[in-house]
Amino acid sequence: MAPEILLAQFEKLINFSKDQLTKKVLEIEKDLQINKNYDLLLRIDKSLKQYTSKKSGLVYIGFMGHFSSGKSSTINSLLNLSSKNAREVDLHPSDKGISLITHPENEASFIKLVSYGNIPVKPVMVESELLKNIVLIDTPGAGDTDPLLISELMQDYLPVCDLLLYFFNATNPIDKSDLPLLVSKQENLSFIQTKYIFSRGDEFRIDFDESISEANFDKLKSERFLSVSIERLQQLNSSIKLNEGDFFIIDNRKLFRIDSLLDFIRAFSSVENLDNQLKLHTYKLEFYRKTGKLIKAVFQNHIQQKLTVLKKYVEDANFNIIKYEDKVRITNNRLSQTWKNYQAEIQRITSKNITDLVEGNQITYASTVWQLPKISKHLTEINSFYSPEESITSYVFAAFQKTLSEIKPYFDELKRQVDSITLESHPTLNFDIAVIKVKDLSPIEIKLPSLTTSQLRNLKQEVIESLTEFYGKAKNNSNSLGHRLRNLQPIAELNEIITKGQEGLNVDIDVHFEHVYLYRAGVFSEHVKEYITNLGIGNRLNELEQEFDISFKEKIKRDTTQLIFKDFQLISANFKQKLTECKHEYELIDPRIGDIDFRELELEIIETNNEIKKFSSDLSGKIEDALTQKIRLKILETIKNIEAGISSKWNEYKENVRRLRNERIQRFLIYLSISIGFILLYWIIRKMKISDTAANNVILNIFSNYIIPLVVLVYGLLTDKFSKKVNKKRVQIKQELIASSMEYLESQIAEMKQTMDIKQLITDHFKRALTAQIDDIKKQAFSTKASNLFIKINEIQKKENEIRRKYIEELKYIDKVFESYFEYDDQKLDVISKEIKKEAIEPSFKFLEDLGLQISDVNNRISKIEF
């Protein structure tokens, strides 16, 4: 980068730093580090200006070192100055000044190094051939207690040097007083070639009685001395790379090796040494560029810190928002508990009304008047009180004996048929059940027990009392329904709770606004306000934290009420309209339940005994029919079981005959095999020709083929017992059949005796008669009027129950809606809270955001300055 371009960047940064906002952001006048770097910026700018104005060909050589290190003496020696023009030596460290020593011909072109700090600068013109292209810069002695002097040297004057000569006193080389200057030089001016000069070279004499000379110079001692010096310098900074060629040991009193130092300076300063000059120029520009980048980085870091602080303030503010959240939300524990209480109260009111209406709806628990509990219970008791009287015992015994005598011939016939069974074919029984009949039983008359009679007479009063009780409950429920509808219950109670909830919410919003003031005050700490005030814009933040406008508060209350109690007025009005419609329906019910009259029911009577007498007249015939039916069924069952036994025995007989026949065939086959055996034996003997005579062959033939087989066959026929065995088995099975059948008949007769309960027949008949009597009562005028009254009450209740059903549906709906108003809904409430907080704090956040953008803009403008 060309020096002029680099200088332009410095000028741009300086001019930008003078901008009012930039000065405030950088805090140039308040922050020590920024102030120090701003001062450095001015000095480096001045130094760069001096460097760029440096005449081409002039070489600047800086002389550095502690006081009494030999700087001025060496200048005197190099310039061969007389005592009249010689530089003053052994200056006190408090004597601070820079001398620019050059040839008078250079007066118009060399850098004057105008001072901006505490070190005075003065030009010194010396007629010396050496100085025609050289400017010697003689610096004051710097100690470790004078950091300001060191800083000014490094920043303002030494950067223009092309060569630095650092002087030490050989009697006390590289002590701690040199340390600050050496460290600062290495850190800031390492790019400038440096030679280290040890004055007082006479300390290296071999013979101290003689003057210093090459012959009287202890070379070995000097080498050891330089080795230790290099080590000590490298300990100060490991980046220093030194060798013996970087050191000169001189003595000004005897001008020892002054000529060597002079030759080095002349060679270094030669106009022919272009490579060295270009190299130095590059290093110089890099020094200025690097210093500019460091200053820019310090500024940017400071601005970035401001942005970080601002960001932290915003983050702290956001943290404070969370911290204060419980206080600034429209909901809190008090409101939450109050809402739960309101919700429970709404549920209690609606549940109570629904329960009462449901109970009224349940009054119709009978479909007819006779199913009313007391009447139904009374009828059950009438049926349960009856039992046959002792007077029918003799009748029962006679009927039983008559029945047994009737069925005896039929059982005898069964025995005869069983006894006459043969097993040659499948046996069957021939029996006509239809001819069996019990008849000619004596007539019987049954009367109602006195208790049953009195219970029937009391039925009228039970009906009247039950119907009256039923009517009374229905009337009470009807009146209760009418009262509720006329008063449109529970609209007023529910609306009052909602109104209380709205009022409580408005109170809580007022408290909420008070909390918001605290919230807003607590969101941005005093550090933020102080920080912004330091930027000269703190009043703006205070203006943004003024109290809320009344119209805004009222709007928030309206919005919150509408959000939480959405459509309350409309829903309440609809609920009222629905109940009003139910009230009109109730008022139009005809007849009214209060118009029902029970007096005509008292005038009617209940007649009894008619049905009982009618049933008693044909009781004997019914008993005969019942007994006949029972006997026929019993005999039919007996016949079927006996026939089953006969079939079983007949199958058993057939199986035995088959088995005996198989045994007979097997026996016949055995005898046939024996006969065939003899015949085969004959033919075997003949083949063997045991007897050759004709007589013998004839005899053997007759015996083998005729006599022996005939004998075997006759024996088999004589010993055959098949027919006897079959007859024996037939007799045995028939006897078993007769025995089992007779045994079963006797058991059935005995069972019939046990199960023939004529008394139960009479009781069942009577109960049917009693039921018929009650049915007759239900058809009488009294019962008809009672049923009509019951139906009329039920019809009215049916209409009222339909109204109750609608009423209950509306209550359930309104309960669900109104309870939902008081559900703990953070999202709904947070919408309003966020709106208030947005109004309360968002402008301040926006203000800080804009401020951050402005600071970022300053940072961006600085970042665009390239070094």
Short mmCIF file of C-alpha atoms in Angstrom, two decimals, residues 395-658:
data_model
loop_
_atom_site.label_atom_id
_atom_site.label_comp_id
_atom_site.label_asym_id
_atom_site.label_seq_id
_atom_site.Cartn_x
_atom_site.Cartn_y
_atom_site.Cartn_z
CA TYR A 395 -112.74 -83.94 49.00
CA VAL A 396 -109.13 -84.27 47.98
CA PHE A 397 -108.87 -87.81 49.47
CA ALA A 398 -112.07 -88.94 47.74
CA ALA A 399 -110.96 -87.50 44.42
CA PHE A 400 -107.64 -89.32 44.77
CA GLN A 401 -109.29 -92.69 45.46
CA LYS A 402 -111.67 -92.14 42.57
CA THR A 403 -108.79 -91.42 40.24
CA LEU A 404 -106.89 -94.57 41.24
CA SER A 405 -109.95 -96.72 40.65
CA GLU A 406 -110.37 -95.12 37.23
CA ILE A 407 -106.86 -95.92 36.03
CA LYS A 408 -106.52 -99.48 37.47
CA PRO A 409 -108.14 -101.24 34.40
CA TYR A 410 -105.78 -99.48 32.08
CA PHE A 411 -102.75 -100.69 33.95
CA ASP A 412 -104.14 -104.25 34.06
CA GLU A 413 -104.52 -104.11 30.29
CA LEU A 414 -100.92 -103.06 29.98
CA LYS A 415 -99.84 -106.05 32.08
CA ARG A 416 -101.89 -108.44 29.94
CA GLN A 417 -100.43 -107.18 26.70
CA VAL A 418 -96.89 -107.43 28.06
CA ASP A 419 -97.56 -110.98 29.25
CA SER A 420 -98.81 -112.06 25.79
CA ILE A 421 -95.74 -110.78 23.93
CA THR A 422 -93.87 -113.23 21.58
CA LEU A 423 -90.38 -112.61 20.25
CA GLU A 424 -90.72 -114.16 16.78
CA SER A 425 -91.48 -110.71 15.36
CA HIS A 426 -91.08 -107.14 16.78
CA PRO A 427 -93.69 -106.89 19.62
CA THR A 428 -95.91 -103.71 20.02
CA LEU A 429 -98.54 -102.50 22.50
CA ASN A 430 -102.01 -101.60 21.35
CA PHE A 431 -103.52 -98.98 23.67
CA ASP A 432 -106.08 -96.14 23.22
CA ILE A 433 -105.23 -93.24 25.53
CA ALA A 434 -108.32 -91.25 24.53
CA VAL A 435 -110.64 -93.61 26.42
CA ILE A 436 -108.99 -92.79 29.74
CA LYS A 437 -111.03 -90.22 31.70
CA VAL A 438 -111.63 -89.27 35.33
CA LYS A 439 -115.30 -88.48 35.85
CA ASP A 440 -118.17 -88.20 38.29
CA LEU A 441 -116.21 -86.33 40.99
CA SER A 442 -118.35 -84.79 43.71
CA PRO A 443 -119.16 -81.01 43.32
CA ILE A 444 -116.97 -78.54 45.31
CA GLU A 445 -117.53 -74.87 46.30
CA ILE A 446 -114.67 -72.61 47.40
CA LYS A 447 -115.15 -69.35 49.28
CA LEU A 448 -112.73 -66.45 49.66
CA PRO A 449 -110.90 -66.23 53.00
CA SER A 450 -112.06 -63.35 55.10
CA LEU A 451 -108.64 -61.67 54.88
CA THR A 452 -108.70 -61.80 51.07
CA THR A 453 -112.21 -60.38 51.02
CA SER A 454 -111.24 -57.44 53.25
CA GLN A 455 -108.15 -56.75 51.12
CA LEU A 456 -110.30 -56.57 47.97
CA ARG A 457 -112.62 -54.14 49.69
CA ASN A 458 -109.63 -51.98 50.70
CA LEU A 459 -108.39 -51.85 47.07
CA LYS A 460 -110.60 -48.81 46.35
CA GLN A 461 -109.06 -46.81 49.17
CA GLU A 462 -105.54 -47.86 48.15
CA VAL A 463 -106.20 -46.70 44.59
CA ILE A 464 -107.56 -43.34 45.76
CA GLU A 465 -104.67 -42.79 48.17
CA SER A 466 -101.99 -43.79 45.63
CA LEU A 467 -103.55 -41.72 42.89
CA THR A 468 -103.87 -38.75 45.24
CA GLU A 469 -100.21 -39.11 46.27
CA PHE A 470 -99.16 -39.42 42.64
CA TYR A 471 -101.20 -36.35 41.76
CA GLY A 472 -99.70 -34.40 44.66
CA LYS A 473 -96.13 -35.09 43.52
CA ALA A 474 -97.01 -34.25 39.94
CA LYS A 475 -98.64 -31.00 41.05
CA ASN A 476 -95.64 -30.02 43.20
CA ASN A 477 -93.29 -30.69 40.31
CA SER A 478 -95.52 -28.76 37.95
CA ASN A 479 -95.67 -25.79 40.34
CA SER A 480 -91.88 -25.95 40.78
CA LEU A 481 -91.38 -25.95 37.01
CA GLY A 482 -93.79 -23.03 36.62
CA HIS A 483 -92.02 -21.07 39.36
CA ARG A 484 -88.61 -21.61 37.70
CA LEU A 485 -89.90 -20.60 34.30
CA ARG A 486 -91.72 -17.52 35.55
CA ASN A 487 -88.52 -16.37 37.25
CA LEU A 488 -86.34 -17.58 34.36
CA GLN A 489 -84.06 -19.38 36.79
CA PRO A 490 -81.10 -19.32 37.08
CA ILE A 491 -80.33 -16.52 34.61
CA ALA A 492 -80.04 -13.81 37.23
CA GLU A 493 -77.71 -15.87 39.47
CA LEU A 494 -75.45 -16.89 36.59
CA ASN A 495 -75.31 -13.39 35.13
CA GLU A 496 -74.40 -12.02 38.54
CA ILE A 497 -71.42 -14.43 38.73
CA ILE A 498 -70.25 -13.45 35.24
CA THR A 499 -70.59 -9.76 36.15
CA LYS A 500 -68.52 -10.33 39.30
CA GLY A 501 -65.94 -12.13 37.19
CA GLN A 502 -65.78 -9.21 34.76
CA GLU A 503 -65.48 -6.69 37.55
CA GLY A 504 -62.77 -8.77 39.22
CA LEU A 505 -60.92 -9.03 35.92
CA ASN A 506 -61.06 -5.24 35.46
CA VAL A 507 -59.73 -4.74 38.97
CA ASP A 508 -56.96 -7.20 38.22
CA ILE A 509 -56.15 -5.37 34.99
CA ASP A 510 -55.81 -2.11 36.98
CA VAL A 511 -53.43 -3.91 39.34
CA HIS A 512 -51.75 -5.35 36.29
CA PHE A 513 -51.07 -1.88 34.91
CA GLU A 514 -49.46 -0.94 38.24
CA HIS A 515 -47.30 -4.03 37.96
CA VAL A 516 -46.41 -3.08 34.40
CA TYR A 517 -45.01 0.23 35.66
CA LEU A 518 -42.81 -1.75 38.05
CA TYR A 519 -42.08 -4.20 35.28
CA ARG A 520 -41.07 -1.47 32.88
CA ALA A 521 -38.95 0.25 35.49
CA GLY A 522 -37.29 -3.05 36.35
CA VAL A 523 -36.72 -4.28 32.83
CA PHE A 524 -34.00 -1.74 32.05
CA SER A 525 -31.55 -1.31 34.88
CA GLU A 526 -29.97 1.99 35.88
CA HIS A 527 -26.83 0.89 34.05
CA VAL A 528 -28.78 0.87 30.79
CA LYS A 529 -30.21 4.31 31.40
CA GLU A 530 -26.86 5.64 32.54
CA TYR A 531 -25.25 4.12 29.45
CA ILE A 532 -27.82 5.70 27.15
CA THR A 533 -27.60 9.01 29.02
CA ASN A 534 -23.85 9.00 28.42
CA LEU A 535 -24.67 8.81 24.73
CA GLY A 536 -26.74 11.96 25.15
CA ILE A 537 -30.10 10.30 24.43
CA GLY A 538 -31.27 9.12 27.86
CA ASN A 539 -34.30 11.45 27.90
CA ARG A 540 -35.80 9.55 25.02
CA LEU A 541 -35.98 6.35 27.09
CA ASN A 542 -37.64 8.21 29.94
CA GLU A 543 -40.19 9.65 27.52
CA LEU A 544 -41.04 6.12 26.38
CA GLU A 545 -41.80 5.12 29.97
CA GLN A 546 -44.62 7.56 30.66
CA GLU A 547 -47.94 6.33 32.08
CA PHE A 548 -50.46 4.64 29.81
CA ASP A 549 -53.23 6.64 28.20
CA ILE A 550 -56.68 6.16 29.85
CA SER A 551 -58.26 5.27 26.52
CA PHE A 552 -55.66 2.52 26.08
CA LYS A 553 -56.53 1.12 29.52
CA GLU A 554 -60.23 1.13 28.71
CA LYS A 555 -59.56 -0.54 25.37
CA ILE A 556 -57.55 -3.27 27.08
CA LYS A 557 -60.39 -3.85 29.55
CA ARG A 558 -62.93 -4.11 26.74
CA ASP A 559 -60.70 -6.40 24.69
CA THR A 560 -59.95 -8.60 27.69
CA THR A 561 -63.61 -8.84 28.67
CA GLN A 562 -64.58 -9.74 25.11
CA LEU A 563 -61.74 -12.25 24.85
CA ILE A 564 -62.41 -13.99 28.16
CA PHE A 565 -66.20 -13.62 28.25
CA LYS A 566 -66.68 -13.99 24.52
CA ASP A 567 -70.28 -13.32 23.34
CA PHE A 568 -71.55 -13.35 26.94
CA GLN A 569 -74.35 -10.84 26.32
CA LEU A 570 -75.52 -12.68 23.22
CA ILE A 571 -75.38 -16.11 24.88
CA SER A 572 -77.19 -14.83 27.98
CA ALA A 573 -79.90 -13.22 25.81
CA ASN A 574 -80.33 -16.45 23.82
CA PHE A 575 -80.59 -18.42 27.07
CA LYS A 576 -83.27 -16.05 28.32
CA GLN A 577 -85.15 -16.35 25.01
CA LYS A 578 -85.08 -20.16 25.19
CA LEU A 579 -86.43 -20.18 28.76
CA THR A 580 -89.11 -17.65 27.78
CA GLU A 581 -90.23 -20.00 25.02
CA CYS A 582 -90.38 -22.86 27.52
CA LYS A 583 -92.47 -20.67 29.83
CA HIS A 584 -94.99 -19.98 27.04
CA GLU A 585 -95.23 -23.69 26.28
CA TYR A 586 -95.85 -24.41 29.96
CA GLU A 587 -98.60 -21.78 30.20
CA LEU A 588 -100.37 -23.28 27.16
CA ILE A 589 -100.72 -26.81 28.65
CA ASP A 590 -104.42 -27.80 28.81
CA PRO A 591 -105.84 -29.04 31.08
CA ARG A 592 -103.86 -27.55 33.91
CA ILE A 593 -102.85 -30.04 36.53
CA GLY A 594 -104.64 -27.99 39.18
CA ASP A 595 -108.00 -28.56 37.42
CA ILE A 596 -108.16 -32.34 38.18
CA ASP A 597 -110.96 -33.33 40.66
CA PHE A 598 -110.99 -36.60 42.68
CA ARG A 599 -114.44 -36.19 44.34
CA GLU A 600 -116.40 -38.26 41.81
CA LEU A 601 -114.02 -41.18 42.44
CA GLU A 602 -115.19 -41.40 46.07
CA LEU A 603 -118.80 -42.05 44.96
CA GLU A 604 -117.98 -45.26 43.07
CA ILE A 605 -117.97 -48.77 44.67
CA ILE A 606 -116.08 -52.04 43.98
CA GLU A 607 -118.10 -55.31 43.59
CA THR A 608 -116.52 -58.68 44.56
CA ASN A 609 -117.37 -62.48 44.59
CA ASN A 610 -118.98 -62.53 41.13
CA GLU A 611 -116.00 -64.10 39.43
CA ILE A 612 -115.22 -66.38 42.40
CA LYS A 613 -118.73 -67.91 42.30
CA LYS A 614 -118.52 -68.41 38.54
CA PHE A 615 -115.21 -70.23 38.87
CA SER A 616 -116.50 -72.39 41.80
CA SER A 617 -119.47 -73.71 39.74
CA ASP A 618 -117.30 -75.62 37.29
CA LEU A 619 -114.39 -76.38 39.59
CA SER A 620 -115.17 -80.16 39.79
CA GLY A 621 -115.23 -80.48 36.02
CA LYS A 622 -111.97 -78.60 35.75
CA ILE A 623 -110.41 -80.87 38.36
CA GLU A 624 -111.62 -83.93 36.41
CA ASP A 625 -110.15 -82.55 33.20
CA ALA A 626 -106.87 -81.72 34.90
CA LEU A 627 -106.60 -85.16 36.48
CA THR A 628 -107.57 -86.86 33.20
CA GLN A 629 -104.93 -84.94 31.32
CA LYS A 630 -102.34 -85.77 33.93
CA ILE A 631 -103.21 -89.52 33.92
CA ARG A 632 -103.20 -89.71 30.16
CA LEU A 633 -99.78 -88.13 30.03
CA LYS A 634 -98.49 -90.50 32.70
CA ILE A 635 -99.86 -93.61 30.93
CA LEU A 636 -98.54 -92.41 27.59
CA GLU A 637 -95.13 -91.93 29.16
CA THR A 638 -95.36 -95.42 30.70
CA ILE A 639 -96.30 -97.06 27.38
CA LYS A 640 -93.41 -95.37 25.61
CA ASN A 641 -90.92 -96.51 28.23
CA ILE A 642 -92.26 -100.10 28.24
CA GLU A 643 -92.11 -100.19 24.44
CA ALA A 644 -88.55 -99.00 24.62
CA GLY A 645 -87.79 -101.88 27.04
CA ILE A 646 -89.50 -104.37 24.72
CA SER A 647 -87.45 -103.16 21.75
CA SER A 648 -84.29 -103.52 23.79
CA LYS A 649 -85.14 -107.13 24.82
CA TRP A 650 -86.18 -108.06 21.29
CA ASN A 651 -82.82 -106.79 19.95
CA GLU A 652 -81.09 -108.77 22.69
CA TYR A 653 -83.01 -111.96 21.61
CA LYS A 654 -82.08 -111.47 17.96
CA GLU A 655 -78.41 -111.03 18.87
CA ASN A 656 -78.42 -114.30 20.88
CA VAL A 657 -80.05 -116.27 18.02
CA ARG A 658 -77.46 -114.95 15.59
#
